[in-house]
Amino acid sequence: MSRWEVSGAYSPLKHVLVRGALGNRSAHGDSSYWRTRQYELTAGAYWAPRHWTLGVLGGYGRGLNEARYLNDGGPVTIFANPVQHQYEARFRRLFGEAYVVYDVSSRFSLGVACRSTRLYYTTLTDLGTPIDLRQLTRVEPMLLLRFGVGSLLQNAPPVQLQVSVGGSGTMGPGSRHPYDPDGSRRQLRYGRSYVAVGIGILPHRLAALWRQP
């Protein structure tokens, strides 16, 4: 619930999909905060054989991240002093993803997706000191559950509730860099996990409901 994202997808031609997304995370505080602003544009192809939806996408995005928090350097160390981090990063990214969704019934679907993202930092600092890291690759798998909501029209609910569980991890070693005594580079390589709840609205199905006598 600490971050929101709005996206829209459209199929201008059969088996062709375009998508745009805008995300934001705001947190105010003195000792710790996480702030994010980013957008992405995506295009790809999809196929929809009976009860299945399969797709591949590629895209481009840009963003700004800010974070301030205390970290003890990684593994639990009882006598170590906490280390202050304050990151500011501007980046662009290229990514590709693939997904498979199976319709168990007219109101329930489940699926998996995986994205590989290449980050290119244009600005990256910790406590105002530049970090010697220009590129980073992350792999992001996700499991999703989707529930249809609303009146059925030809077995097609116009609103969908989606619950997603996913993670993000880096490719390659995550050990401390020899010129990185406070672990600034290693912090950026840590894995992350998340749970997300989303609402999807299908305008063409809503319009069809309104046209019903």
Coordinates of C-alpha atoms in Angstrom, one line a residue:
M1 CA 0.0 0.0 0.0
S2 CA 3.0 2.3 0.0
R3 CA 3.1 2.8 -3.7
W4 CA 0.6 3.2 -6.5
E5 CA 0.7 2.7 -10.2
V6 CA -1.7 3.4 -13.0
S7 CA -1.4 1.7 -16.4
G8 CA -3.4 1.3 -19.6
A9 CA -3.2 -1.4 -22.3
Y10 CA -4.6 -1.4 -25.8
S11 CA -4.6 -3.8 -28.7
P12 CA -4.6 -1.8 -32.0
L13 CA -4.2 -4.9 -34.1
K14 CA -4.9 -8.6 -33.5
H15 CA -2.0 -10.1 -31.4
V16 CA -0.4 -6.7 -30.9
L17 CA -0.4 -5.0 -27.4
V18 CA 0.8 -1.5 -26.3
R19 CA 0.9 -0.4 -22.7
G20 CA 1.9 2.6 -20.7
A21 CA 2.4 2.9 -16.9
L22 CA 3.1 5.7 -14.4
G23 CA 4.1 4.9 -10.8
N24 CA 4.7 7.0 -7.7
R25 CA 5.8 6.3 -4.1
S26 CA 5.9 9.1 -1.5
A27 CA 7.0 9.0 2.1
H28 CA 7.9 11.9 4.3
G29 CA 10.2 11.7 7.2
D30 CA 13.6 12.8 8.6
S31 CA 15.2 9.5 9.6
S32 CA 14.0 7.3 6.8
Y33 CA 12.0 7.6 3.6
W34 CA 11.5 6.0 0.2
R35 CA 10.4 8.0 -2.8
T36 CA 9.9 6.9 -6.4
R37 CA 8.6 8.5 -9.6
Q38 CA 8.8 6.5 -12.8
Y39 CA 7.1 5.7 -16.1
E40 CA 7.4 3.1 -18.8
L41 CA 6.2 2.4 -22.4
T42 CA 5.8 -1.2 -23.6
A43 CA 4.9 -3.0 -26.8
G44 CA 4.7 -6.7 -27.7
A45 CA 2.6 -9.6 -28.9
Y46 CA 0.0 -11.9 -27.3
W47 CA -1.8 -15.1 -28.2
A48 CA -5.1 -16.3 -26.7
P49 CA -5.8 -20.0 -27.4
R50 CA -8.7 -21.5 -25.5
H51 CA -8.5 -20.7 -21.7
W52 CA -4.9 -19.3 -22.1
T53 CA -3.3 -16.0 -22.6
L54 CA 0.4 -15.9 -23.5
G55 CA 2.5 -12.8 -24.3
V56 CA 5.9 -11.3 -24.7
L57 CA 6.7 -7.6 -24.3
G58 CA 9.6 -5.2 -24.5
G59 CA 9.9 -1.7 -23.2
Y60 CA 11.7 1.5 -22.1
G61 CA 11.3 3.5 -18.9
R62 CA 12.8 6.3 -16.8
G63 CA 12.6 7.1 -13.2
L64 CA 13.9 8.9 -10.1
N65 CA 14.5 7.2 -6.7
E66 CA 15.3 8.6 -3.3
A67 CA 15.8 6.6 -0.1
R68 CA 17.2 7.3 3.4
Y69 CA 17.6 4.6 6.0
L70 CA 20.0 3.0 8.5
N71 CA 21.6 -0.3 7.6
D72 CA 23.9 -2.5 9.7
G73 CA 26.0 -3.6 6.7
G74 CA 24.1 -6.8 5.7
P75 CA 24.1 -9.9 7.9
V76 CA 23.2 -9.6 11.6
T77 CA 26.2 -8.2 13.5
I78 CA 25.5 -7.6 17.2
F79 CA 28.4 -5.2 17.8
A80 CA 28.4 -3.3 14.5
N81 CA 27.3 0.3 14.3
P82 CA 24.4 1.1 11.9
V83 CA 25.4 2.7 8.6
Q84 CA 23.5 5.6 7.3
H85 CA 22.5 5.5 3.6
Q86 CA 20.9 8.3 1.6
Y87 CA 20.5 7.4 -2.0
E88 CA 19.6 9.6 -5.0
A89 CA 19.3 7.9 -8.3
R90 CA 18.1 8.8 -11.8
F91 CA 17.9 6.0 -14.3
R92 CA 16.6 4.7 -17.6
R93 CA 15.9 1.1 -18.2
L94 CA 15.3 -1.4 -21.0
F95 CA 13.3 -4.6 -20.2
G96 CA 11.7 -7.6 -21.6
E97 CA 9.0 -9.8 -20.1
A98 CA 6.9 -12.9 -20.8
Y99 CA 3.7 -14.1 -19.1
V100 CA 1.2 -17.0 -19.1
V101 CA -2.3 -16.7 -17.7
Y102 CA -4.8 -19.6 -17.4
D103 CA -8.5 -19.1 -17.0
V104 CA -9.6 -21.7 -14.4
S105 CA -13.2 -20.4 -14.7
S106 CA -15.1 -17.4 -15.9
R107 CA -14.3 -15.6 -12.7
F108 CA -10.8 -16.9 -11.7
S109 CA -7.5 -16.9 -13.4
L110 CA -3.9 -17.6 -12.3
G111 CA -0.7 -16.8 -14.0
V112 CA 3.1 -16.3 -13.9
A113 CA 5.3 -13.6 -15.4
C114 CA 9.0 -12.8 -15.5
R115 CA 10.7 -9.6 -16.4
S116 CA 14.4 -9.0 -17.0
T117 CA 15.4 -5.3 -16.6
R118 CA 18.7 -3.6 -17.5
L119 CA 19.1 -0.4 -15.4
Y120 CA 21.4 2.4 -16.7
Y121 CA 22.1 5.0 -14.0
T122 CA 22.6 8.6 -15.1
T123 CA 23.0 9.8 -11.5
L124 CA 23.7 7.6 -8.5
T125 CA 24.9 8.8 -5.1
D126 CA 24.9 7.8 -1.4
L127 CA 25.2 10.6 1.1
G128 CA 26.1 12.8 -1.9
T129 CA 29.1 10.6 -2.9
P130 CA 29.0 9.2 -6.4
I131 CA 28.8 5.3 -6.6
D132 CA 30.9 3.6 -9.2
L133 CA 28.0 1.6 -10.6
R134 CA 26.6 2.5 -14.0
Q135 CA 24.5 -0.6 -15.0
L136 CA 22.6 -3.3 -13.2
T137 CA 20.5 -6.2 -14.3
R138 CA 17.5 -7.4 -12.2
V139 CA 15.2 -10.4 -12.8
E140 CA 11.7 -10.1 -11.5
P141 CA 9.4 -13.2 -11.3
M142 CA 5.7 -12.8 -10.3
L143 CA 2.7 -15.0 -9.5
L144 CA -0.7 -13.5 -9.9
L145 CA -4.3 -14.5 -9.0
R146 CA -7.1 -12.7 -10.8
F147 CA -10.8 -12.6 -9.7
G148 CA -13.7 -11.4 -11.9
V149 CA -16.0 -8.9 -10.3
G150 CA -19.4 -7.6 -11.6
S151 CA -22.2 -8.9 -13.8
L152 CA -21.3 -11.5 -16.3
L153 CA -21.6 -10.7 -20.0
Q154 CA -20.9 -13.8 -22.1
N155 CA -18.9 -15.2 -19.2
A156 CA -16.7 -12.0 -19.1
P157 CA -16.8 -9.9 -15.9
P158 CA -16.0 -6.2 -16.7
V159 CA -13.9 -5.7 -13.5
Q160 CA -11.0 -7.7 -12.3
L161 CA -9.3 -7.9 -8.9
Q162 CA -5.7 -9.0 -9.0
V163 CA -3.4 -10.1 -6.2
S164 CA 0.3 -10.5 -7.1
V165 CA 3.3 -11.8 -5.2
G166 CA 6.7 -11.2 -6.7
G167 CA 10.4 -10.5 -6.1
S168 CA 13.4 -8.8 -7.7
G169 CA 17.0 -10.0 -7.6
T170 CA 20.2 -9.1 -9.3
M171 CA 22.2 -11.1 -11.8
G172 CA 25.9 -11.8 -10.8
P173 CA 27.7 -11.7 -7.4
G174 CA 26.4 -9.4 -4.7
S175 CA 29.5 -9.3 -2.5
R176 CA 31.0 -6.1 -1.1
H177 CA 33.2 -4.1 -3.5
P178 CA 36.8 -3.6 -2.3
Y179 CA 36.3 0.2 -2.6
D180 CA 32.9 0.1 -1.0
P181 CA 33.6 0.1 2.8
D182 CA 30.0 1.0 3.7
G183 CA 28.3 -1.5 1.3
S184 CA 26.6 1.1 -0.9
R185 CA 26.9 -1.0 -4.0
R186 CA 25.9 -4.2 -2.2
Q187 CA 22.7 -2.5 -0.9
L188 CA 21.6 -1.9 -4.5
R189 CA 22.1 -5.7 -5.3
Y190 CA 19.9 -6.9 -2.5
G191 CA 16.8 -8.9 -3.4
R192 CA 13.4 -7.5 -2.7
S193 CA 9.9 -9.0 -2.4
Y194 CA 6.4 -7.5 -2.6
V195 CA 2.7 -8.1 -2.4
A196 CA 0.4 -6.0 -4.7
V197 CA -3.3 -5.6 -5.0
G198 CA -4.8 -4.1 -8.2
I199 CA -8.1 -3.4 -9.9
G200 CA -8.5 -3.8 -13.7
I201 CA -11.3 -2.3 -15.6
L202 CA -12.2 -3.5 -19.1
P203 CA -14.0 -0.6 -20.9
H204 CA -15.3 -2.7 -23.8
R205 CA -17.1 -5.1 -21.4
L206 CA -18.6 -2.2 -19.5
A207 CA -19.8 -0.6 -22.7
A208 CA -21.4 -3.9 -23.7
L209 CA -23.2 -4.0 -20.4
W210 CA -24.6 -0.5 -20.9
R211 CA -25.8 -1.4 -24.4
Q212 CA -27.9 -4.3 -23.0
P213 CA -31.6 -3.7 -23.2

